[in-house]
Amino acid sequence: MSDRNGSLRIAATVVISTSLVAGCSSLPGDDAEQQRREIVTGTTSAPSTLDPAAAWDGSWELYKNTFQTLLSFPSSSSSPEPDAAERCRFTDNASRVYRCTLKKGLKFSNGNPLDAEAVKHSVERVGAIKSKSGPLGLMGSLDRVETLGKSTVVFHLKKPDATFPFILATPATAIVDPETYPAKKLLEGDKLVGSGPYTLESYSKGKSAKLEKYAGYKGPAKVKNDVVTVNYYKESSQMVKALKSKKIDVAYRGLTPDQVTGFQKDKANGKTDIELNEILGSEISYLVFNPQDPTAGKAPVRKAIAELIDRKALVRNVYKRTADPLYSMVPGGITGHTSAFYDAYGEPSKAEAERTLREAGINKKVRLTLWYTTDRYGDTTGDTFAEIKRQLNESGLFDITVKGRPWSEFVEGYSKGKYPAFGRGWFPDFPDADNYVAPFVGENNALGTPYENREITEDLLPTSRKESNRATASRAFTSAQKIIAKDARLLPLWQGRVYVASAKEVSGVEWVLDPSTLPRLWELQKKSSW
């Protein structure tokens, strides 16, 4: 979720479903099944908090199902459409004034009205609280929020920003009840009051959440079940064990490449309990180079690494082809994607890398330490860096050392400029090329490592944000990607895939993830027969 402050889990996002009861169906006259359509899911992504003002991470998975936003992403499109809003649009030609009119009769699960003041309260408290772990970073273009009567909200922006509707479709702008959620401090405890498809009936931090269909929900989602229990697992092995023992119906987030290939082999061997479907994912992994470091700060060193890295070998050897080579910070499937790094550096070449170094007067092996976090991006992260070390050292041009640190230490290290090069992951807030470029450039970016390029920050990004037609905006992102490749300050590695596997007893799994791969639990249901 952005990396959502570092929350990219692994190369593969996986949804797996199976039945609670093997070999049986819900027959006509089965009153219990007809009255309580239940689904049990599992995930390794537990919420960090129940207050949307404090979360820019995996907590969004729960918010997606319990809170409404003005806009949301429909099943068939990556363009936001009305949710709590009846309609929304820019009212000026400069994309600086955005107006939304709410649906009539909206109510929170406690019975309080959801009106324009509630929307204003929800958005403004993110800025008032300024939680370090919250989504304030997405609100940079917002100047002020105005209400016109009970049903109209007007957002005034500091500068043109055609991506603002995308932000209104993320849980960063989840609409909360003003009576429940304080304006200037976070809500404590395990209470959650929203207006989404489900209410939170019970919650055990780090263990489980029980969601029940909200009868007062008024939105585009067609809820196909009555109760969803989400079980949170610390280890994917525990989740897989629960799946195989039929204690859960659906498992998503956290499966390793070996587990994915295991399911693929089962299918090849004639085991048809689980059908594995593959979808192009939107999460990415990349290297960051510190421009202040005496070694990584040298462009020829960075470019030589770009000329040596074999992404195909990386995804083959480490990720068992559950990921794809990535040659741009904007991944495939996102409008504006190019293969900028491949265009600039081509296939891996020791000869080209050696020429780059020698022409810069670098004649000795380049000593460089690569850093990664040991507990943030999944079990394969260490293997990824071991493979990168192998590739670079085998060239004879580099002497690479790899070091890992827990996330809290890792963040402190790169934020203080201690690491010459380090690995990060990114999971998009919304499916637009802007969200793969803007967070990484500028003096105060999401990486804690300044990347100042005035052409990108003062020309290309502002130009792209004036374009409400995002296909037209892709021209600016093509130029930005070429600049990023030329600078080689960031080095994309791989793009994750999404795997959806389902048993015959569960349907809707093909629609369960939205374009930002947040789960739409309301799509899941047991088939009445097979």
Coordinates of C-alpha atoms in Angstrom, one line a residue:
M1 CA 0.0 0.0 0.0
S2 CA 2.1 3.0 -1.1
D3 CA 5.0 1.0 0.0
R4 CA 2.4 2.5 2.2
N5 CA 5.3 3.5 4.4
G6 CA 7.1 0.2 3.5
S7 CA 4.3 -2.3 3.5
L8 CA 5.1 -4.2 0.3
R9 CA 5.1 -7.8 1.4
I10 CA 6.5 -10.1 -1.2
A11 CA 6.9 -10.5 -5.0
A12 CA 3.6 -12.3 -5.2
T13 CA 0.3 -11.3 -3.8
V14 CA -1.9 -14.3 -3.5
V15 CA -5.5 -15.0 -2.9
I16 CA -6.4 -18.6 -2.3
S17 CA -9.8 -20.1 -1.6
T18 CA -11.2 -23.4 -0.6
S19 CA -14.3 -24.6 1.1
L20 CA -14.9 -25.0 4.8
V21 CA -16.5 -28.3 4.2
A22 CA -15.0 -30.5 1.6
G23 CA -17.1 -32.6 -0.8
C24 CA -20.5 -31.1 0.1
S25 CA -22.8 -28.3 -1.1
S26 CA -25.4 -26.1 0.3
L27 CA -28.6 -27.9 -0.6
P28 CA -32.0 -26.4 -0.9
G29 CA -33.6 -26.3 2.5
D30 CA -30.3 -25.8 4.3
D31 CA -31.6 -23.0 6.5
A32 CA -28.3 -22.2 8.3
E33 CA -26.5 -21.7 5.0
Q34 CA -29.3 -19.6 3.6
Q35 CA -29.5 -17.4 6.7
R36 CA -25.8 -16.9 7.3
R37 CA -23.6 -16.8 4.2
E38 CA -20.2 -16.9 5.9
I39 CA -16.7 -16.6 4.5
V40 CA -13.5 -17.1 6.5
T41 CA -10.3 -15.5 5.1
G42 CA -6.7 -15.4 6.1
T43 CA -3.9 -12.8 5.6
T44 CA -0.5 -11.9 6.9
S45 CA -1.3 -8.2 6.7
A46 CA -2.8 -7.2 10.1
P47 CA -4.0 -3.6 10.7
S48 CA -1.6 -1.4 12.7
T49 CA -4.5 0.8 13.9
L50 CA -8.3 1.2 13.5
D51 CA -8.1 5.0 12.9
P52 CA -7.6 5.9 9.2
A53 CA -5.9 9.1 10.2
A54 CA -3.0 7.1 11.6
A55 CA -2.5 4.5 8.8
W56 CA -0.7 4.4 5.5
D57 CA -0.2 0.7 5.4
G58 CA -1.9 -2.7 5.3
S59 CA -4.6 -1.4 7.6
W60 CA -6.2 -0.1 4.4
E61 CA -7.3 -3.6 3.6
L62 CA -9.8 -3.5 6.6
Y63 CA -10.8 0.1 5.9
K64 CA -11.7 -0.7 2.3
N65 CA -14.5 -3.0 3.6
T66 CA -15.7 -0.9 6.6
F67 CA -15.5 2.8 5.5
Q68 CA -16.8 4.6 2.5
T69 CA -14.9 7.1 0.4
L70 CA -16.4 9.6 -2.0
L71 CA -15.1 7.7 -4.9
S72 CA -13.9 4.1 -5.4
F73 CA -12.5 1.9 -8.2
P74 CA -15.1 -0.3 -9.9
S75 CA -14.4 -3.9 -10.9
S76 CA -13.9 -3.1 -14.6
S77 CA -11.8 0.1 -14.4
S78 CA -8.9 1.8 -12.8
S79 CA -10.6 5.2 -13.1
P80 CA -12.4 6.3 -9.9
E81 CA -16.2 6.4 -9.9
P82 CA -18.8 7.6 -7.3
D83 CA -19.2 5.7 -4.0
A84 CA -20.6 7.8 -1.2
A85 CA -20.8 10.6 -3.7
E86 CA -23.6 10.8 -6.2
R87 CA -21.3 12.7 -8.6
C88 CA -18.0 14.5 -8.5
R89 CA -16.2 16.7 -11.0
F90 CA -13.7 19.5 -11.5
T91 CA -15.6 22.8 -11.9
D92 CA -12.7 24.7 -13.4
N93 CA -10.4 24.3 -16.4
A94 CA -7.3 24.3 -14.2
S95 CA -8.1 21.2 -12.1
R96 CA -8.0 23.2 -8.9
V97 CA -11.6 23.0 -7.7
Y98 CA -13.2 19.6 -7.2
R99 CA -16.8 19.4 -6.2
C100 CA -18.7 16.3 -4.9
T101 CA -22.4 15.9 -4.2
L102 CA -23.3 13.2 -1.7
K103 CA -25.9 10.4 -2.1
K104 CA -29.1 11.0 -0.1
G105 CA -29.8 9.3 3.2
L106 CA -26.2 8.1 4.0
K107 CA -25.7 7.0 7.6
F108 CA -22.9 5.7 9.7
S109 CA -23.4 2.3 11.3
N110 CA -24.3 4.0 14.6
G111 CA -27.2 5.9 13.0
N112 CA -25.5 9.3 12.7
P113 CA -25.9 11.1 9.3
L114 CA -23.1 11.1 6.9
D115 CA -23.1 14.6 5.4
A116 CA -20.8 17.2 3.9
E117 CA -19.6 18.2 7.4
A118 CA -18.6 14.6 8.1
V119 CA -16.5 14.5 4.9
K120 CA -14.8 17.8 5.7
H121 CA -14.1 16.6 9.3
S122 CA -12.6 13.3 8.0
V123 CA -10.2 15.0 5.6
E124 CA -9.2 17.9 7.8
R125 CA -8.4 15.7 10.8
V126 CA -5.7 13.9 8.8
G127 CA -3.9 17.3 8.5
A128 CA -4.7 18.4 12.1
I129 CA -3.4 15.2 13.7
K130 CA -0.3 14.9 11.4
S131 CA 0.3 11.3 12.5
K132 CA 3.8 10.1 11.4
S133 CA 2.3 6.9 10.2
G134 CA -0.7 8.5 8.6
P135 CA -1.5 9.4 5.0
L136 CA -0.9 13.2 5.2
G137 CA 1.7 12.8 2.4
L138 CA -1.1 12.2 0.0
M139 CA -2.8 15.6 0.8
G140 CA 0.0 17.8 -0.5
S141 CA -2.1 19.5 -3.1
L142 CA -5.1 20.2 -0.8
D143 CA -5.6 23.8 0.3
R144 CA -9.0 23.8 2.0
V145 CA -12.3 22.0 2.2
E146 CA -15.6 23.9 1.9
T147 CA -19.2 22.7 2.5
L148 CA -22.2 24.0 0.7
G149 CA -25.3 22.8 2.6
K150 CA -25.7 19.3 3.8
S151 CA -24.7 17.4 0.7
T152 CA -22.0 19.3 -1.2
V153 CA -18.3 19.3 -0.6
V154 CA -15.8 21.5 -2.5
F155 CA -12.0 20.8 -2.4
H156 CA -9.8 23.8 -3.2
L157 CA -6.3 22.8 -4.3
K158 CA -3.1 24.7 -4.1
K159 CA -2.2 23.8 -7.6
P160 CA -3.6 21.8 -10.5
D161 CA -3.9 18.2 -9.6
A162 CA -5.9 15.8 -11.9
T163 CA -4.9 12.9 -9.7
F164 CA -6.9 14.3 -6.8
P165 CA -10.0 12.1 -7.6
F166 CA -7.7 9.0 -7.3
I167 CA -6.7 10.2 -3.7
L168 CA -10.4 10.5 -2.9
A169 CA -10.8 6.8 -3.8
T170 CA -8.2 5.7 -1.3
P171 CA -8.7 4.9 2.4
A172 CA -6.6 8.0 3.1
T173 CA -9.9 9.9 2.8
A174 CA -12.1 7.3 4.6
I175 CA -15.2 9.1 5.9
V176 CA -15.5 8.8 9.7
D177 CA -18.2 9.8 12.1
P178 CA -17.4 13.3 13.7
E179 CA -19.2 12.3 16.9
T180 CA -16.9 9.3 17.3
Y181 CA -13.6 10.4 15.9
P182 CA -12.0 13.5 17.6
A183 CA -10.9 16.4 15.3
K184 CA -7.4 16.7 16.7
K185 CA -6.5 13.4 18.2
L186 CA -6.6 9.7 17.3
L187 CA -9.4 7.4 18.4
E188 CA -8.2 4.9 21.0
G189 CA -9.4 1.4 21.5
D190 CA -10.9 -1.2 19.2
K191 CA -13.9 0.9 18.0
L192 CA -14.7 1.4 14.3
V193 CA -17.6 3.4 13.0
G194 CA -18.0 3.7 9.2
S195 CA -20.6 3.4 6.5
G196 CA -19.0 0.8 4.3
P197 CA -20.4 -2.6 3.2
Y198 CA -19.5 -4.1 6.6
T199 CA -19.5 -3.2 10.3
L200 CA -16.7 -4.4 12.6
E201 CA -18.5 -6.7 15.1
S202 CA -15.5 -7.9 17.0
Y203 CA -11.7 -7.4 16.8
S204 CA -8.7 -9.0 18.4
K205 CA -5.5 -7.1 17.5
G206 CA -3.2 -9.2 15.4
K207 CA -5.5 -12.2 15.6
S208 CA -8.9 -11.6 13.9
A209 CA -11.7 -9.3 12.8
K210 CA -15.3 -10.3 12.3
L211 CA -17.2 -8.3 9.8
E212 CA -21.0 -8.3 9.3
K213 CA -23.0 -7.0 6.4
Y214 CA -24.2 -3.4 7.1
A215 CA -27.9 -3.2 6.3
G216 CA -27.7 0.6 6.0
Y217 CA -25.0 0.6 3.4
K218 CA -25.7 2.7 0.3
G219 CA -22.9 2.3 -2.2
P220 CA -22.0 0.5 -5.5
A221 CA -20.8 -2.7 -3.9
K222 CA -23.1 -5.7 -4.2
V223 CA -22.5 -7.7 -1.0
K224 CA -22.7 -11.4 -1.7
N225 CA -22.2 -12.7 1.9
D226 CA -23.4 -11.9 5.3
V227 CA -20.4 -12.4 7.5
V228 CA -16.6 -12.4 6.8
T229 CA -14.1 -13.4 9.4
V230 CA -10.5 -12.3 8.7
N231 CA -7.8 -14.2 10.5
Y232 CA -4.4 -12.6 10.8
Y233 CA -1.3 -14.8 10.6
K234 CA 2.3 -13.9 11.5
E235 CA 3.7 -16.6 9.3
S236 CA 2.5 -17.6 5.8
S237 CA 3.2 -21.3 6.8
Q238 CA 0.5 -21.0 9.5
M239 CA -1.9 -19.5 6.9
V240 CA -1.3 -22.3 4.4
K241 CA -1.7 -24.9 7.1
A242 CA -5.1 -23.4 8.0
L243 CA -6.0 -23.3 4.4
K244 CA -5.2 -26.9 3.7
S245 CA -7.0 -28.0 6.9
K246 CA -10.0 -26.1 5.7
K247 CA -10.1 -23.8 8.7
I248 CA -10.3 -20.8 6.3
D249 CA -11.9 -20.3 2.9
V250 CA -9.7 -17.6 1.4
A251 CA -6.1 -16.6 2.0
Y252 CA -4.5 -13.5 0.6
R253 CA -1.2 -11.7 1.2
G254 CA 2.1 -13.3 2.2
L255 CA 2.5 -16.5 0.3
T256 CA 6.1 -17.3 -0.7
P257 CA 7.2 -18.1 -4.3
D258 CA 7.8 -21.7 -3.2
Q259 CA 4.2 -21.9 -1.9
V260 CA 2.9 -20.5 -5.2
T261 CA 4.9 -22.9 -7.3
G262 CA 3.7 -25.7 -5.0
F263 CA 0.1 -25.0 -5.9
Q264 CA 1.0 -24.8 -9.6
K265 CA 2.7 -28.3 -9.3
D266 CA -0.3 -29.7 -7.6
K267 CA -2.5 -28.6 -10.4
A268 CA -0.1 -30.0 -13.0
N269 CA -0.3 -33.3 -11.1
G270 CA -4.0 -33.5 -11.4
K271 CA -5.0 -32.0 -8.1
T272 CA -7.9 -29.8 -9.0
D273 CA -9.1 -28.6 -5.5
I274 CA -7.4 -25.2 -6.1
E275 CA -7.4 -23.3 -9.4
L276 CA -4.6 -20.8 -9.7
N277 CA -5.2 -17.7 -11.7
E278 CA -2.4 -15.2 -12.5
I279 CA -2.8 -11.4 -12.8
L280 CA -0.3 -8.7 -13.5
G281 CA 0.5 -7.0 -10.2
S282 CA 1.2 -3.3 -9.4
E283 CA 3.8 -3.6 -6.6
I284 CA 7.5 -3.0 -7.4
S285 CA 10.9 -3.5 -5.9
Y286 CA 13.9 -1.2 -6.5
L287 CA 17.3 0.0 -5.4
V288 CA 18.0 3.5 -4.1
F289 CA 21.4 5.2 -4.4
N290 CA 22.5 7.8 -2.0
P291 CA 23.9 10.8 -3.9
Q292 CA 25.9 12.0 -0.9
D293 CA 27.9 8.7 -0.7
P294 CA 31.4 9.0 -2.2
T295 CA 30.9 5.8 -4.2
A296 CA 27.2 5.5 -4.9
G297 CA 27.2 9.2 -5.6
K298 CA 29.2 8.6 -8.8
A299 CA 27.0 8.3 -11.9
P300 CA 29.3 5.8 -13.7
V301 CA 29.1 3.4 -10.7
R302 CA 25.4 3.5 -10.8
K303 CA 25.2 3.1 -14.5
A304 CA 27.6 0.2 -14.4
I305 CA 25.4 -1.6 -12.0
A306 CA 22.4 -0.9 -14.3
E307 CA 24.4 -2.5 -17.1
L308 CA 25.1 -5.6 -15.1
I309 CA 21.9 -6.4 -13.2
D310 CA 20.2 -9.4 -14.8
R311 CA 16.6 -9.0 -13.8
K312 CA 15.5 -12.2 -15.7
A313 CA 17.9 -14.3 -13.7
L314 CA 16.7 -12.6 -10.5
V315 CA 13.0 -13.4 -11.0
R316 CA 14.0 -16.9 -12.2
N317 CA 16.4 -17.8 -9.4
V318 CA 14.7 -16.1 -6.5
Y319 CA 11.1 -15.6 -7.3
K320 CA 10.5 -18.8 -9.3
R321 CA 8.9 -16.6 -12.0
T322 CA 6.3 -15.3 -9.6
A323 CA 7.5 -11.8 -10.5
D324 CA 8.4 -10.0 -13.8
P325 CA 11.6 -8.1 -14.7
L326 CA 11.0 -4.3 -14.3
Y327 CA 12.7 -1.8 -16.5
S328 CA 11.0 1.4 -15.2
M329 CA 9.7 2.8 -12.0
V330 CA 6.2 2.8 -13.6
P331 CA 5.2 -0.9 -13.9
G332 CA 3.5 -2.6 -16.8
G333 CA -0.3 -2.3 -16.7
I334 CA -0.1 1.3 -15.7
T335 CA -0.8 3.9 -18.4
G336 CA 2.4 5.6 -19.3
H337 CA 4.7 2.6 -18.6
T338 CA 7.9 2.4 -20.7
S339 CA 10.9 0.2 -20.7
A340 CA 13.2 3.2 -20.1
F341 CA 16.1 1.2 -18.4
Y342 CA 16.1 -1.4 -21.1
D343 CA 16.2 1.3 -23.7
A344 CA 19.1 3.0 -22.0
Y345 CA 21.2 0.0 -20.9
G346 CA 20.0 -3.0 -22.9
E347 CA 20.7 -6.6 -21.9
P348 CA 23.2 -7.2 -19.1
S349 CA 26.8 -6.6 -20.4
K350 CA 30.0 -6.9 -18.5
A351 CA 31.8 -5.3 -21.4
E352 CA 29.6 -2.2 -21.3
A353 CA 29.8 -1.9 -17.6
E354 CA 33.6 -2.1 -17.7
R355 CA 33.8 0.5 -20.4
T356 CA 31.6 2.8 -18.4
L357 CA 33.9 2.5 -15.3
R358 CA 37.1 2.7 -17.2
E359 CA 36.1 5.8 -19.1
A360 CA 35.4 7.4 -15.8
G361 CA 38.9 6.6 -14.6
I362 CA 37.6 3.8 -12.2
N363 CA 40.1 1.0 -12.7
K364 CA 39.8 -1.0 -9.5
K365 CA 37.0 -3.1 -8.1
V366 CA 34.2 -0.9 -6.7
R367 CA 33.6 -1.6 -3.1
L368 CA 30.0 -1.0 -2.1
T369 CA 27.6 -2.1 0.6
L370 CA 23.9 -2.8 -0.2
W371 CA 21.4 -2.7 2.6
Y372 CA 18.0 -4.2 3.0
T373 CA 15.4 -4.7 5.7
T374 CA 15.0 -8.2 7.2
D375 CA 11.4 -8.0 8.3
R376 CA 9.4 -5.9 5.9
Y377 CA 9.2 -7.2 2.4
G378 CA 8.9 -11.0 2.9
D379 CA 11.2 -14.0 3.3
T380 CA 12.8 -13.7 -0.2
T381 CA 14.4 -10.2 0.4
G382 CA 17.6 -11.7 1.7
D383 CA 17.8 -14.0 -1.3
T384 CA 17.2 -11.1 -3.6
F385 CA 20.3 -9.3 -2.3
A386 CA 22.4 -12.4 -2.3
E387 CA 21.5 -12.8 -6.0
I388 CA 22.4 -9.2 -6.8
K389 CA 25.7 -9.6 -4.9
R390 CA 26.5 -12.7 -6.9
Q391 CA 25.8 -11.0 -10.2
L392 CA 27.9 -7.9 -9.5
N393 CA 30.8 -9.8 -7.9
E394 CA 31.0 -12.4 -10.7
S395 CA 31.6 -9.5 -13.1
G396 CA 34.9 -8.9 -11.4
L397 CA 34.1 -5.2 -11.4
F398 CA 32.6 -5.0 -8.0
D399 CA 33.2 -6.1 -4.4
I400 CA 29.7 -6.1 -2.9
T401 CA 28.8 -6.6 0.7
V402 CA 25.2 -7.1 1.8
K403 CA 23.8 -6.2 5.2
G404 CA 20.3 -6.5 6.6
R405 CA 18.6 -4.7 9.5
P406 CA 15.2 -4.8 11.1
W407 CA 12.7 -2.2 9.7
S408 CA 13.0 0.2 12.6
E409 CA 16.8 0.3 12.4
F410 CA 16.7 0.3 8.6
V411 CA 14.5 3.4 8.4
E412 CA 16.7 5.2 10.8
G413 CA 19.8 4.3 8.8
Y414 CA 18.7 5.4 5.4
S415 CA 16.9 8.5 6.7
K416 CA 20.2 9.7 8.2
G417 CA 22.0 8.9 4.9
K418 CA 24.1 6.1 6.4
Y419 CA 23.5 3.7 3.5
P420 CA 25.2 4.1 0.1
A421 CA 22.6 1.9 -1.6
F422 CA 19.5 0.2 -0.2
G423 CA 16.4 -1.7 -1.3
R424 CA 12.9 -0.6 -1.0
G425 CA 9.5 -1.7 -2.2
W426 CA 6.4 0.2 -3.3
F427 CA 2.8 -0.7 -3.3
P428 CA 0.6 2.0 -5.0
D429 CA -1.9 4.2 -3.3
F430 CA -3.7 4.5 -6.6
P431 CA -3.2 3.1 -10.1
D432 CA -1.7 6.1 -11.9
A433 CA 1.9 6.7 -13.1
D434 CA 2.0 9.8 -10.9
N435 CA 2.1 7.5 -7.8
Y436 CA 5.3 5.8 -9.1
V437 CA 7.2 9.0 -9.8
A438 CA 6.1 11.9 -7.6
P439 CA 6.8 10.1 -4.2
F440 CA 10.4 9.4 -5.1
V441 CA 11.6 12.8 -6.4
G442 CA 12.2 16.2 -4.7
E443 CA 14.1 17.2 -1.6
N444 CA 11.6 15.7 0.9
N445 CA 10.5 12.5 -0.8
A446 CA 9.2 9.2 0.6
L447 CA 12.7 7.6 0.5
G448 CA 14.4 10.0 2.9
T449 CA 17.0 10.4 0.2
P450 CA 16.8 13.7 -1.8
Y451 CA 16.4 13.3 -5.5
E452 CA 16.3 16.8 -6.9
N453 CA 15.6 17.1 -10.6
R454 CA 13.9 20.3 -11.5
E455 CA 12.7 19.2 -14.9
I456 CA 10.7 16.4 -13.2
T457 CA 9.4 18.3 -10.2
E458 CA 8.9 21.8 -11.7
D459 CA 7.9 20.9 -15.3
L460 CA 6.8 17.3 -16.0
L461 CA 4.8 16.6 -12.9
P462 CA 3.0 19.9 -12.8
T463 CA 2.2 19.5 -16.5
S464 CA 0.9 16.0 -16.1
R465 CA -1.4 17.0 -13.2
K466 CA -3.1 19.5 -15.4
E467 CA -4.3 16.7 -17.7
S468 CA -7.6 15.2 -16.6
N469 CA -7.1 12.7 -19.4
R470 CA -4.5 10.5 -17.9
A471 CA -3.6 8.9 -21.2
T472 CA -2.6 12.4 -22.4
A473 CA -0.6 12.8 -19.2
S474 CA 1.5 9.8 -20.1
R475 CA 3.7 11.9 -22.4
A476 CA 5.1 13.7 -19.4
F477 CA 5.8 10.4 -17.6
T478 CA 7.6 9.0 -20.6
S479 CA 10.0 11.9 -20.4
A480 CA 10.3 11.5 -16.6
Q481 CA 11.1 7.8 -16.9
K482 CA 13.9 8.5 -19.4
I483 CA 15.4 11.0 -17.0
I484 CA 15.2 8.6 -14.1
A485 CA 17.0 5.9 -16.2
K486 CA 19.7 8.4 -17.3
D487 CA 20.3 9.5 -13.7
A488 CA 20.2 5.9 -12.4
R489 CA 19.5 7.2 -8.9
L490 CA 16.7 4.6 -8.7
L491 CA 17.1 1.1 -10.1
P492 CA 13.9 -0.9 -10.7
L493 CA 14.3 -4.6 -10.2
W494 CA 11.0 -6.5 -10.4
Q495 CA 7.2 -6.2 -10.6
G496 CA 5.1 -8.5 -8.6
R497 CA 2.3 -10.7 -9.9
V498 CA -1.0 -11.4 -8.2
Y499 CA -2.1 -15.0 -7.9
V500 CA -5.7 -15.8 -7.3
A501 CA -6.5 -19.5 -6.5
S502 CA -10.0 -20.7 -5.8
A503 CA -11.7 -24.0 -5.1
K504 CA -15.0 -24.8 -6.7
E505 CA -16.9 -24.0 -3.6
V506 CA -16.0 -20.3 -3.6
S507 CA -16.8 -17.8 -6.3
G508 CA -16.0 -14.1 -6.9
V509 CA -12.3 -14.5 -6.3
E510 CA -11.6 -13.0 -9.8
W511 CA -13.1 -9.7 -8.5
V512 CA -11.8 -9.7 -5.0
L513 CA -8.9 -7.3 -5.5
D514 CA -9.4 -3.7 -6.7
P515 CA -6.8 -2.0 -9.0
S516 CA -4.7 -1.1 -5.9
T517 CA -5.0 -4.8 -4.9
L518 CA -7.1 -4.0 -1.8
P519 CA -9.5 -6.8 -1.0
R520 CA -13.2 -6.4 -1.8
L521 CA -14.5 -9.1 0.5
W522 CA -18.0 -8.6 -0.5
E523 CA -17.3 -10.3 -3.8
L524 CA -16.8 -13.7 -2.1
Q525 CA -19.5 -16.3 -1.7
K526 CA -20.1 -20.1 -1.5
K527 CA -21.6 -21.5 -4.7
S528 CA -25.0 -23.1 -4.1
S529 CA -24.0 -26.2 -6.1
W530 CA -21.3 -27.6 -8.4

